[in-house]
Short mmCIF file of C-alpha atoms in Angstrom, two decimals:
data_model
loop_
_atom_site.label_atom_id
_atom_site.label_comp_id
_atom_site.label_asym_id
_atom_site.label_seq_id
_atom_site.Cartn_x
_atom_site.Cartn_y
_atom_site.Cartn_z
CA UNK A 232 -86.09 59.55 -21.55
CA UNK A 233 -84.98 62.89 -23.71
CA UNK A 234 -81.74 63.49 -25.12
CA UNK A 235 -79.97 66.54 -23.39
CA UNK A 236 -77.28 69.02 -23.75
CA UNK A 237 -75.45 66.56 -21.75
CA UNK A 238 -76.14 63.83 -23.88
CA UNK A 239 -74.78 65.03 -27.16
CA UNK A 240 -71.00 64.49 -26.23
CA UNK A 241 -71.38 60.98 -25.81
CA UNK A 242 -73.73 60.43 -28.72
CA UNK A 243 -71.48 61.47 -31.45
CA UNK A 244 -68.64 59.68 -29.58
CA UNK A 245 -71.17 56.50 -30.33
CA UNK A 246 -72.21 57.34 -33.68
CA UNK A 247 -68.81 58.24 -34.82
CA UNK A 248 -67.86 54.47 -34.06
CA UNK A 249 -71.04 53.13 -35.55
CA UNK A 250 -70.29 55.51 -38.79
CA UNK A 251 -67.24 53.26 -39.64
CA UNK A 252 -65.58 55.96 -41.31
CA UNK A 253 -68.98 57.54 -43.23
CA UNK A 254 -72.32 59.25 -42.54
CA UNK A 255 -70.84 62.81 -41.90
CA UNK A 256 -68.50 64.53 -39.38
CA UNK A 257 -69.99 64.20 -36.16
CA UNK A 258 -68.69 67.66 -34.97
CA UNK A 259 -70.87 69.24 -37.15
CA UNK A 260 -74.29 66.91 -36.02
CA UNK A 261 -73.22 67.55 -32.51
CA UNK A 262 -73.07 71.72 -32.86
CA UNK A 263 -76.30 71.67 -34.43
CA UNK A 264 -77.76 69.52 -31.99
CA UNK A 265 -76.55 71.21 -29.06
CA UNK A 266 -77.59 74.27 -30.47
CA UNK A 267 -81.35 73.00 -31.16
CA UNK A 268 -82.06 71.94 -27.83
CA UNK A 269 -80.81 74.95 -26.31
CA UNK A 270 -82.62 76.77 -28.32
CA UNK A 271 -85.88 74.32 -28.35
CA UNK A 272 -85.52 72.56 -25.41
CA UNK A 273 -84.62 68.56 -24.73
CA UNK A 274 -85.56 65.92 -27.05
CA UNK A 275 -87.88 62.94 -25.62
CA UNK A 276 -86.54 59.59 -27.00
CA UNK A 277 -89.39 57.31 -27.61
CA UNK A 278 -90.08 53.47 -28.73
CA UNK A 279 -92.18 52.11 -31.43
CA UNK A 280 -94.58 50.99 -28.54
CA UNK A 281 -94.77 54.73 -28.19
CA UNK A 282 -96.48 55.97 -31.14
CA UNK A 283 -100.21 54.84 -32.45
CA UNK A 284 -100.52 52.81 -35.41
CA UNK A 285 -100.70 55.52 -37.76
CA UNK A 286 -98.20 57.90 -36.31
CA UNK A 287 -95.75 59.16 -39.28
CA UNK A 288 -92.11 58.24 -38.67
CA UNK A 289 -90.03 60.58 -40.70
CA UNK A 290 -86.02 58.81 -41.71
CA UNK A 291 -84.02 61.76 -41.89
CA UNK A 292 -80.22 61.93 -43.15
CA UNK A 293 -78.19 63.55 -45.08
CA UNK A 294 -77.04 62.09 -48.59
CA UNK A 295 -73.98 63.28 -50.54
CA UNK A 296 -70.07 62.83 -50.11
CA UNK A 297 -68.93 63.43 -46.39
CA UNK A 298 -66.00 65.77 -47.54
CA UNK A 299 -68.50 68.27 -48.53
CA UNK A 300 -70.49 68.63 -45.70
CA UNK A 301 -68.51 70.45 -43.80
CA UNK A 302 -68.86 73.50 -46.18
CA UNK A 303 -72.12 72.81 -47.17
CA UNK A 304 -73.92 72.64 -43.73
CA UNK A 305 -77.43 71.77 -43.26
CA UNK A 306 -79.97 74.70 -41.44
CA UNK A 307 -83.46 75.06 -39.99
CA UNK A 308 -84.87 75.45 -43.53
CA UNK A 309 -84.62 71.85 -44.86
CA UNK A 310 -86.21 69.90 -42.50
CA UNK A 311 -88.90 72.21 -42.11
CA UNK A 312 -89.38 72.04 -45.68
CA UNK A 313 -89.76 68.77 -45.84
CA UNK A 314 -91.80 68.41 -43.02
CA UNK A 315 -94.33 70.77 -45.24
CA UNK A 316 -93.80 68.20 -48.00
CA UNK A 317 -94.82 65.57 -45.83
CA UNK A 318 -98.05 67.11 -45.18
CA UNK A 319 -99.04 68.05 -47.97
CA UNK A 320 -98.50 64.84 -49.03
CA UNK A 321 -100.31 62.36 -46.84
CA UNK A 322 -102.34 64.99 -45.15
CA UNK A 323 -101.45 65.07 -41.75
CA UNK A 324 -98.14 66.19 -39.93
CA UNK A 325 -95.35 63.72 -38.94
CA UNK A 326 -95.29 62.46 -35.74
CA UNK A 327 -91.87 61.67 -34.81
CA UNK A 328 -88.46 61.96 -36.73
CA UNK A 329 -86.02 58.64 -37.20
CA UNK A 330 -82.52 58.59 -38.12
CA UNK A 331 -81.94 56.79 -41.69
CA UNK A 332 -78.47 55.83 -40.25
CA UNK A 333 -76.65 56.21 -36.62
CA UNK A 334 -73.37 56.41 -37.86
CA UNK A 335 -71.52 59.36 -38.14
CA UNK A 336 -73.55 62.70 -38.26
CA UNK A 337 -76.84 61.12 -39.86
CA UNK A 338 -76.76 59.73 -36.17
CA UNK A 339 -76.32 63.09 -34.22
CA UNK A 340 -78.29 65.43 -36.67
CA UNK A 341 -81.76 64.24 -36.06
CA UNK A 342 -81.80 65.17 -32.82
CA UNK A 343 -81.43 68.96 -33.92
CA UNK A 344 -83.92 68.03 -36.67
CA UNK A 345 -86.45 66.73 -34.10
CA UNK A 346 -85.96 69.43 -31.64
CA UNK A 347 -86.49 71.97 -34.57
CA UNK A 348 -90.00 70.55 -35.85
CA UNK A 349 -91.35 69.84 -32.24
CA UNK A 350 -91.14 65.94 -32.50
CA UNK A 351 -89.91 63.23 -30.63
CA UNK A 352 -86.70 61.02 -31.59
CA UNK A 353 -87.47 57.33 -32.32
CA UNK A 354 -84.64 54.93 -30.44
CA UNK A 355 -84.23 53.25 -33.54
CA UNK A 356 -82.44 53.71 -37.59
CA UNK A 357 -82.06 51.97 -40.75
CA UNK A 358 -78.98 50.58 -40.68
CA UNK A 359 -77.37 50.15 -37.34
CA UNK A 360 -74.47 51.46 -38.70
CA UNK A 361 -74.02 53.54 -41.66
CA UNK A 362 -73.82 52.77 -45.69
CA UNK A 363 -73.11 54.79 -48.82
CA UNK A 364 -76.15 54.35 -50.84
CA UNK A 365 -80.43 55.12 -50.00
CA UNK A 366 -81.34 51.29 -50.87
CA UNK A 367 -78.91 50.02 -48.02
CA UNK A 368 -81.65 50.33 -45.10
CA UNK A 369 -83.65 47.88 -43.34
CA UNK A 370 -86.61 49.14 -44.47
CA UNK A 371 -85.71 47.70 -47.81
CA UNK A 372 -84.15 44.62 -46.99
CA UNK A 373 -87.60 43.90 -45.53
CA UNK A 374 -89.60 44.30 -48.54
CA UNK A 375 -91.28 47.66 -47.73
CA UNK A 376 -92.17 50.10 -51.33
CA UNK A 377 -89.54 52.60 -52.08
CA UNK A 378 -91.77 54.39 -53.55
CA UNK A 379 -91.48 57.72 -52.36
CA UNK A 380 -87.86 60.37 -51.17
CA UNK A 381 -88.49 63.76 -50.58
CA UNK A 382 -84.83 66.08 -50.80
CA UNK A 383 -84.14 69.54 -49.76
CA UNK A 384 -80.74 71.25 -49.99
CA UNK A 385 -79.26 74.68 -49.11
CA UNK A 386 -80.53 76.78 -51.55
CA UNK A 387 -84.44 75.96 -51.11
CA UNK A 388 -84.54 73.22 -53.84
CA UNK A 389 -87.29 70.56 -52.60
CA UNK A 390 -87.27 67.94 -55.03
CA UNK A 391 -90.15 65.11 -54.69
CA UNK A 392 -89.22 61.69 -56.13
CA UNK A 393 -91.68 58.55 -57.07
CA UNK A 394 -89.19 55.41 -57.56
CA UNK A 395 -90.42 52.20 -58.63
CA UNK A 396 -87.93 50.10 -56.57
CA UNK A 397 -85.03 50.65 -53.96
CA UNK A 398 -81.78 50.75 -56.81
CA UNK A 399 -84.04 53.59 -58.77
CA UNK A 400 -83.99 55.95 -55.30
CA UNK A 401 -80.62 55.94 -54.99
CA UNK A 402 -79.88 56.55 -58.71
CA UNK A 403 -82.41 58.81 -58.32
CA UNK A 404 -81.47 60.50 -55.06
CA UNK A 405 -77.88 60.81 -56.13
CA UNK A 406 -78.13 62.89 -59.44
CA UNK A 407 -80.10 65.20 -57.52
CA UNK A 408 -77.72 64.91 -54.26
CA UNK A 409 -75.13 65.83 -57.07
CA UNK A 410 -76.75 68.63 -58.86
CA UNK A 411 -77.12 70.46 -55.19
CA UNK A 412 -73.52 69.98 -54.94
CA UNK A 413 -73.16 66.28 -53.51
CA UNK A 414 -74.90 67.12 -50.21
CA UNK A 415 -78.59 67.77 -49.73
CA UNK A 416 -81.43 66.49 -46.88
CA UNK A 417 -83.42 63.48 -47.77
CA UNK A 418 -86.54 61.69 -45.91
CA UNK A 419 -86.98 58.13 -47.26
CA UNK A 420 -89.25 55.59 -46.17
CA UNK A 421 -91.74 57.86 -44.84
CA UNK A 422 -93.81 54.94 -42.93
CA UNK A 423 -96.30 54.55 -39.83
CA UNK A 424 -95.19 53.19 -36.71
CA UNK A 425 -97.15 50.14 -37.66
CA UNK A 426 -95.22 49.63 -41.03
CA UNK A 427 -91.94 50.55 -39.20
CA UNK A 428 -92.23 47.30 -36.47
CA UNK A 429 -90.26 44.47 -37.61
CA UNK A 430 -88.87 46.84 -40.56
CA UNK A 431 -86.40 49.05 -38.30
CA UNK A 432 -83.39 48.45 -36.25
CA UNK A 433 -84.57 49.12 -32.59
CA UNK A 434 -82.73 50.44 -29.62
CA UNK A 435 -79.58 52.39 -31.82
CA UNK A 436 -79.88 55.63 -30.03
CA UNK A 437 -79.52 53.92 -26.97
CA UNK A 438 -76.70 51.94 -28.25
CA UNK A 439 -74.92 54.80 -29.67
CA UNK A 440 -75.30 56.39 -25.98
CA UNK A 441 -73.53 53.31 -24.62
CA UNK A 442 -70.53 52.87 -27.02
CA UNK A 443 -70.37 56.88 -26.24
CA UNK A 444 -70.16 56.27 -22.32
CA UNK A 445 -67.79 53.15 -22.61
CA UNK A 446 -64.36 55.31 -23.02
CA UNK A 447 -65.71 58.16 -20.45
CA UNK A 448 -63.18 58.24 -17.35
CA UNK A 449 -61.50 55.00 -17.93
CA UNK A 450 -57.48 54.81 -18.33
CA UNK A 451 -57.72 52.35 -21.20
CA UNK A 452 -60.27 54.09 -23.36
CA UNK A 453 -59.28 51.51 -26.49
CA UNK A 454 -59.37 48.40 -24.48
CA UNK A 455 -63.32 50.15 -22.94
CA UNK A 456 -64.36 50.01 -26.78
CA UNK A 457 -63.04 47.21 -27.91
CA UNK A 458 -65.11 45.48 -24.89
CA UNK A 459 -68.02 47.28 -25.46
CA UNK A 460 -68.58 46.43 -29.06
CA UNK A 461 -67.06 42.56 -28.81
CA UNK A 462 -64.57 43.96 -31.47
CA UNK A 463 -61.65 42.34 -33.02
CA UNK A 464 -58.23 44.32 -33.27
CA UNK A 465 -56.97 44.06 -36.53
CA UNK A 466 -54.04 46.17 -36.28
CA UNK A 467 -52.39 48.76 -34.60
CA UNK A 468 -50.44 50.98 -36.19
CA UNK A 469 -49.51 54.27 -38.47
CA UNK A 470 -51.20 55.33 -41.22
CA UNK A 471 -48.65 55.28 -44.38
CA UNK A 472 -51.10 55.79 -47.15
CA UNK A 473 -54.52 57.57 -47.81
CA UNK A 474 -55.68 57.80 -51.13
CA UNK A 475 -59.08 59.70 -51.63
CA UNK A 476 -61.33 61.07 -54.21
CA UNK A 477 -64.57 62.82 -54.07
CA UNK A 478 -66.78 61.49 -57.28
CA UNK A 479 -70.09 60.74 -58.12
CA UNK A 480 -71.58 61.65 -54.82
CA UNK A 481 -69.18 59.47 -52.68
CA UNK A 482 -65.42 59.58 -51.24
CA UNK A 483 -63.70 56.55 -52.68
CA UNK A 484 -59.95 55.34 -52.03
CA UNK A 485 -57.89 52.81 -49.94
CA UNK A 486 -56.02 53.25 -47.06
CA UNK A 487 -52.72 51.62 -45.75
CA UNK A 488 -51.94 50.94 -42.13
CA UNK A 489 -47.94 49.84 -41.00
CA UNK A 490 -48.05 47.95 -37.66
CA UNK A 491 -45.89 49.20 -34.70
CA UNK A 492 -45.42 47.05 -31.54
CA UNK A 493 -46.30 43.73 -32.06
CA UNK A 494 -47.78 44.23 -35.40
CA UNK A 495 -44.57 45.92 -36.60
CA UNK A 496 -44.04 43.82 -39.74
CA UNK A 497 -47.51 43.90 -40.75
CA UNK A 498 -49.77 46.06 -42.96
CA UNK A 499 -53.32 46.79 -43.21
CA UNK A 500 -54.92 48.29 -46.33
CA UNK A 501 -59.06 49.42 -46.26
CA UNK A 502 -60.74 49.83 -49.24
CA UNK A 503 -63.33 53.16 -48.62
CA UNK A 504 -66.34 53.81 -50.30
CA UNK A 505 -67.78 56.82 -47.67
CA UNK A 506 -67.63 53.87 -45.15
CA UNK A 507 -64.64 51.31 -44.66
CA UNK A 508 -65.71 48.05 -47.00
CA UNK A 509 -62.86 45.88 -46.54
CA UNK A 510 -59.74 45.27 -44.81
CA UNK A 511 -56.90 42.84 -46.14
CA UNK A 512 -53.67 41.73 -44.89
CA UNK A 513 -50.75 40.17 -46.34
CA UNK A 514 -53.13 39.24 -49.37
CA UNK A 515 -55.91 37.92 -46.65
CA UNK A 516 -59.14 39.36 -46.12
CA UNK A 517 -59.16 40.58 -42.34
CA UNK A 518 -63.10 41.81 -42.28
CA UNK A 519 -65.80 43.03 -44.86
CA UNK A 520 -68.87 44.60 -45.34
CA UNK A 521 -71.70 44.14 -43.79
CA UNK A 522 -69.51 43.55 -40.75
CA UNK A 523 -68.61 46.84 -39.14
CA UNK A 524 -65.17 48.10 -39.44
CA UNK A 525 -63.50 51.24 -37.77
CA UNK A 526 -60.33 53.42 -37.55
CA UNK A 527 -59.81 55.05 -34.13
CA UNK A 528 -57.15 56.89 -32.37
CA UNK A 529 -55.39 54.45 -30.61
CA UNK A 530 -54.40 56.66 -27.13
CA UNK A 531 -58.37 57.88 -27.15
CA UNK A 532 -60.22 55.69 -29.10
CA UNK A 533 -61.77 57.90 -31.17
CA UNK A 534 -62.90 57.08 -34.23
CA UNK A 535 -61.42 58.55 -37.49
CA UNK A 536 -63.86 59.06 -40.41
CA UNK A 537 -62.48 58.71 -43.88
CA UNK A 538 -62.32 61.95 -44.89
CA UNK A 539 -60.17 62.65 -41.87
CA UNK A 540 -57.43 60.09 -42.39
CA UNK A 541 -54.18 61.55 -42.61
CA UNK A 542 -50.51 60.47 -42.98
CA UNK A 543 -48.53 59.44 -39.53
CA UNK A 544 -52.20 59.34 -37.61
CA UNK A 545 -51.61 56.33 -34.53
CA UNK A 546 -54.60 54.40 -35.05
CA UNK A 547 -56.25 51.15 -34.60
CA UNK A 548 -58.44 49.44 -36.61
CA UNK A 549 -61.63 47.16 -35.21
CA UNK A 550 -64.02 45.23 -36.45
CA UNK A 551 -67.09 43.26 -35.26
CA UNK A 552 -70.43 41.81 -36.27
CA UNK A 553 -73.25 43.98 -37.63
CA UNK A 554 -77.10 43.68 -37.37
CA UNK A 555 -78.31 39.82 -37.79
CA UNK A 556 -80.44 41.06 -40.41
CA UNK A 557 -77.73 41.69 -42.63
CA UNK A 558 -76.27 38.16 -42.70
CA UNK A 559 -79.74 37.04 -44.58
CA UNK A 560 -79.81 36.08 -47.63
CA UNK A 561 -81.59 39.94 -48.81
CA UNK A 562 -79.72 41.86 -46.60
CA UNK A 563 -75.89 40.42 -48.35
CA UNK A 564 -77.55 40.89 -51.72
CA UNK A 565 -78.42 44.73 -50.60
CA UNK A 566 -75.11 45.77 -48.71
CA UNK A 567 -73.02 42.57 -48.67
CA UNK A 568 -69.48 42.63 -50.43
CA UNK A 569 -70.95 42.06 -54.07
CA UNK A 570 -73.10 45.17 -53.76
CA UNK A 571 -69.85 47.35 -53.83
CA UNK A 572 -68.64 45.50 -56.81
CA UNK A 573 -65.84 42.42 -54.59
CA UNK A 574 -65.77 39.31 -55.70
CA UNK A 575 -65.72 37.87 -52.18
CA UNK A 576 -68.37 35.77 -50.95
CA UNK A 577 -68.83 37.06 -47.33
CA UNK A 578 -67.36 35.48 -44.20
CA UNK A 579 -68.42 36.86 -40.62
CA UNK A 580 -65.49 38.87 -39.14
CA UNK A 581 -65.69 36.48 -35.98
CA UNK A 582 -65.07 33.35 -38.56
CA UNK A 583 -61.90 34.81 -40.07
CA UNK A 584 -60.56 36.06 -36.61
CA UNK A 585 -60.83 31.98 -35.58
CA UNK A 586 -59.63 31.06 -38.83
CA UNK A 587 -56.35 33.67 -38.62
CA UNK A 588 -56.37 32.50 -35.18
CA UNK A 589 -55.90 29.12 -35.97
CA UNK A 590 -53.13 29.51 -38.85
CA UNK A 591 -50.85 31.67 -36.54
CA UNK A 592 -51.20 28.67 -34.08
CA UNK A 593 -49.96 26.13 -36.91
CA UNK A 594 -47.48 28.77 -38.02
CA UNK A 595 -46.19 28.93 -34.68
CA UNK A 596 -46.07 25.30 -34.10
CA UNK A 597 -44.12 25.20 -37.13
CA UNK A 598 -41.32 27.41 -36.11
CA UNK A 599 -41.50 26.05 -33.32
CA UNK A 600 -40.92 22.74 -34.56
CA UNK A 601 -38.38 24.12 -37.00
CA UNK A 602 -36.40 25.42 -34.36
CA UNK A 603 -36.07 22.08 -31.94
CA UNK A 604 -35.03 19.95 -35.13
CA UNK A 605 -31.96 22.97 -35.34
CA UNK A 606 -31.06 22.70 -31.74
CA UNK A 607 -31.18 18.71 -32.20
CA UNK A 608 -29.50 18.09 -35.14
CA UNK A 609 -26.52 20.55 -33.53
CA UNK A 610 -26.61 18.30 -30.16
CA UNK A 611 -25.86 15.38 -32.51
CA UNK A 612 -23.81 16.84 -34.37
CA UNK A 613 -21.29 17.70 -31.82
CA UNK A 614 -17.95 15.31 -31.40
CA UNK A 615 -17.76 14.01 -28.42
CA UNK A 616 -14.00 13.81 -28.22
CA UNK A 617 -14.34 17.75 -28.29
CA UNK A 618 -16.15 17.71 -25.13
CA UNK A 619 -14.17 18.64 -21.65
CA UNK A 620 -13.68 15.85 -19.26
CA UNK A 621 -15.00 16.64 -15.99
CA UNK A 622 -12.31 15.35 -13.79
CA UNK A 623 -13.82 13.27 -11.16
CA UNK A 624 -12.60 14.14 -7.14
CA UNK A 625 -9.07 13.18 -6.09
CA UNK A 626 -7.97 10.72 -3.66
#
């Protein structure tokens, strides 16, 4: 399979889902990819089972606060540079390029980056999804060496870092990411095909693709989504609050969500850290990371990325369950709620839907309830000797 002009629409449709709210405006991964392969030609999507052993897989993505990149926008020069680095390096050329993350632009981007160096596009990522920080990839949660992130930015700065562990790359990565003006290029995890099986999320190009093509010529493009990710509505509504801030390398803030319609009544608020974390309710948590969570346009089912949220925007907000390997034990302690600083011990989104589920059920029995003992007590109430006689028939 390659990845063609004709592909690139639906891709960033798919990875701006998968981005829940981060990884970089899609609009800007899917002009430069569109632009690439005209220019270069298709992209050939290939497996693990692919590439030899000891074929280099490079993770490519950019790293910095989402709010920036579109000013800042990447060109030919920084993955070519890196590319070099590689070489020089370990001595031979990479072999195919890998997205650290599918969501948002990090998802859309590598297929201009692969078309520009000549390589193939691996149908896998990182993450399945997208998170804020360089430790938050598979790659780590399965034990593999950070031990070596190579970063190129706009102005020709390629800066070579040797970290002894996964939390020193991203402090690392960041105060450079942050000298070059919160956005740069970054290649982490440089590992063979061999050291990438079992390490990698497989099959997220392809998935991307598919959430992409769900919404394409359908007259419910929301209720398309929402069946092809298994997702759980958590409100729909208008936003009434977006509170952001661009620090330390990240966009941080909360949202707020009013329910129309049959949530009218309600309120949503997400707590944003590049990517939606959390969402809470009426003092109840609704969803949380590592589960996948997800403004979108509620007539087109687009999704929203947090540095696009504004006041009065229609949206609705999903949710559903993320990569198995980040229920385990490592991967919660790597990108689980306590990583971003909660004190929540994490619940699977589909476990609070049934719980919710449940208490509206015994809150509706209850009014229910409530409402027959009122219409019972008035039937007894009433005096008899006030009720009309219903004459009988005459003689």
């Amino acid at each position: 399979m390659k990845i063609q002009l004709t592909d690139v629409p639906a891709l960033a449709r798919g990875c701006a889902v998968l981005g829940t709210g981060g990884g970089g405006d899609v609009r800007t991964g899917a002009l430069a990819a569109r632009r690439a392969i005209q220019e270069y030609g298709d992209v050939p999507l290939v497996g693990l089972a692919d590439l030899p052993d000891d074929a280099l897989v490079v993770p490519l993505s950019g790293i910095g606060a989402p709010t920036v990149s579109h000013e800042m926008i990447h060109g030919e020069d920084e993955p070519r540079r890196i590319a070099q680095e590689i070489e020089r390096i370990f001595g031979r050329p990479p072999s195919a390029v890998m997205s650290s993350e599918i969501g948002g632009a990090n998802g859309v981007a590598p297929v201009a980056w692969a078309a520009q160096l000549g390589l193939p596009l691996l149908d896998a990522d990182g993450m399945g999804r997208a998170f804020p920080e360089v430790q938050m990839v598979s790659m780590y949660v399965a034990g593999l060496p950070a031990d070596l992130v190579i970063m190129a930015d706009i102005v020709g700065n390629v800066v070579t870092i040797r970290p002894v562990d996964g939390l020193w790359s991203e402090r690392l990565a960041r105060a450079v990411c942050v000298a070059a003006g919160s956005h740069a290029l970054m290649a982490d995890y440089v590992l063979t095909a061999e050291g990438a099986r079992g390490a990698v999320i497989e099959g997220t190009v392809t998935r991307a693709l598919a959430v992409g093509r769900a919404t394409e010529g359908t007259g419910d493009p929301l209720a398309a989504l929402r069946s092809e990710l298994g997702a759980y509505e958590l409100i729909t509504g208008k936003l009434a609050d977006v509170e952001r801030r661009t620090t330390g390398g990240f966009v941080r803030g909360t949202a707020t969500v009013e329910g129309t319609g049959a949530d009218r009544g309600r309120a949503l608020t997400l707590e944003l850290q590049n990517e939606n974390l959390v969402a809470m309710a009426g003092g109840r948590i609704m969803a949380m990371v590592p589960d996948l969570i997800t403004v979108v346009d509620t007539e087109t089912a687009a999704a929203i990325q947090t540095e696009s949220l504004r006041y009065g925007q229609r949206v609705t907000v999903l949710a559903w369950p993320c990569d198995p390997l980040w229920r385990t034990p490592r991967g919660l302690e790597t990108a689980g709620p306590r990583a971003f600083g909660y004190d929540l011990d994490y619940l699977p989104v589909e476990d609070l839907a049934k719980d919710l589920a449940k208490d509206l059920a015994k809150d509706l029995a209850k009014d229910l309830a409530k409402d027959l003992a009122k219409d019972l007590a008035k039937d007894l109430a009433k005096d008899p000797a006030e009720e009309p006689v219903k004459e009988g028939p005459r003689d």
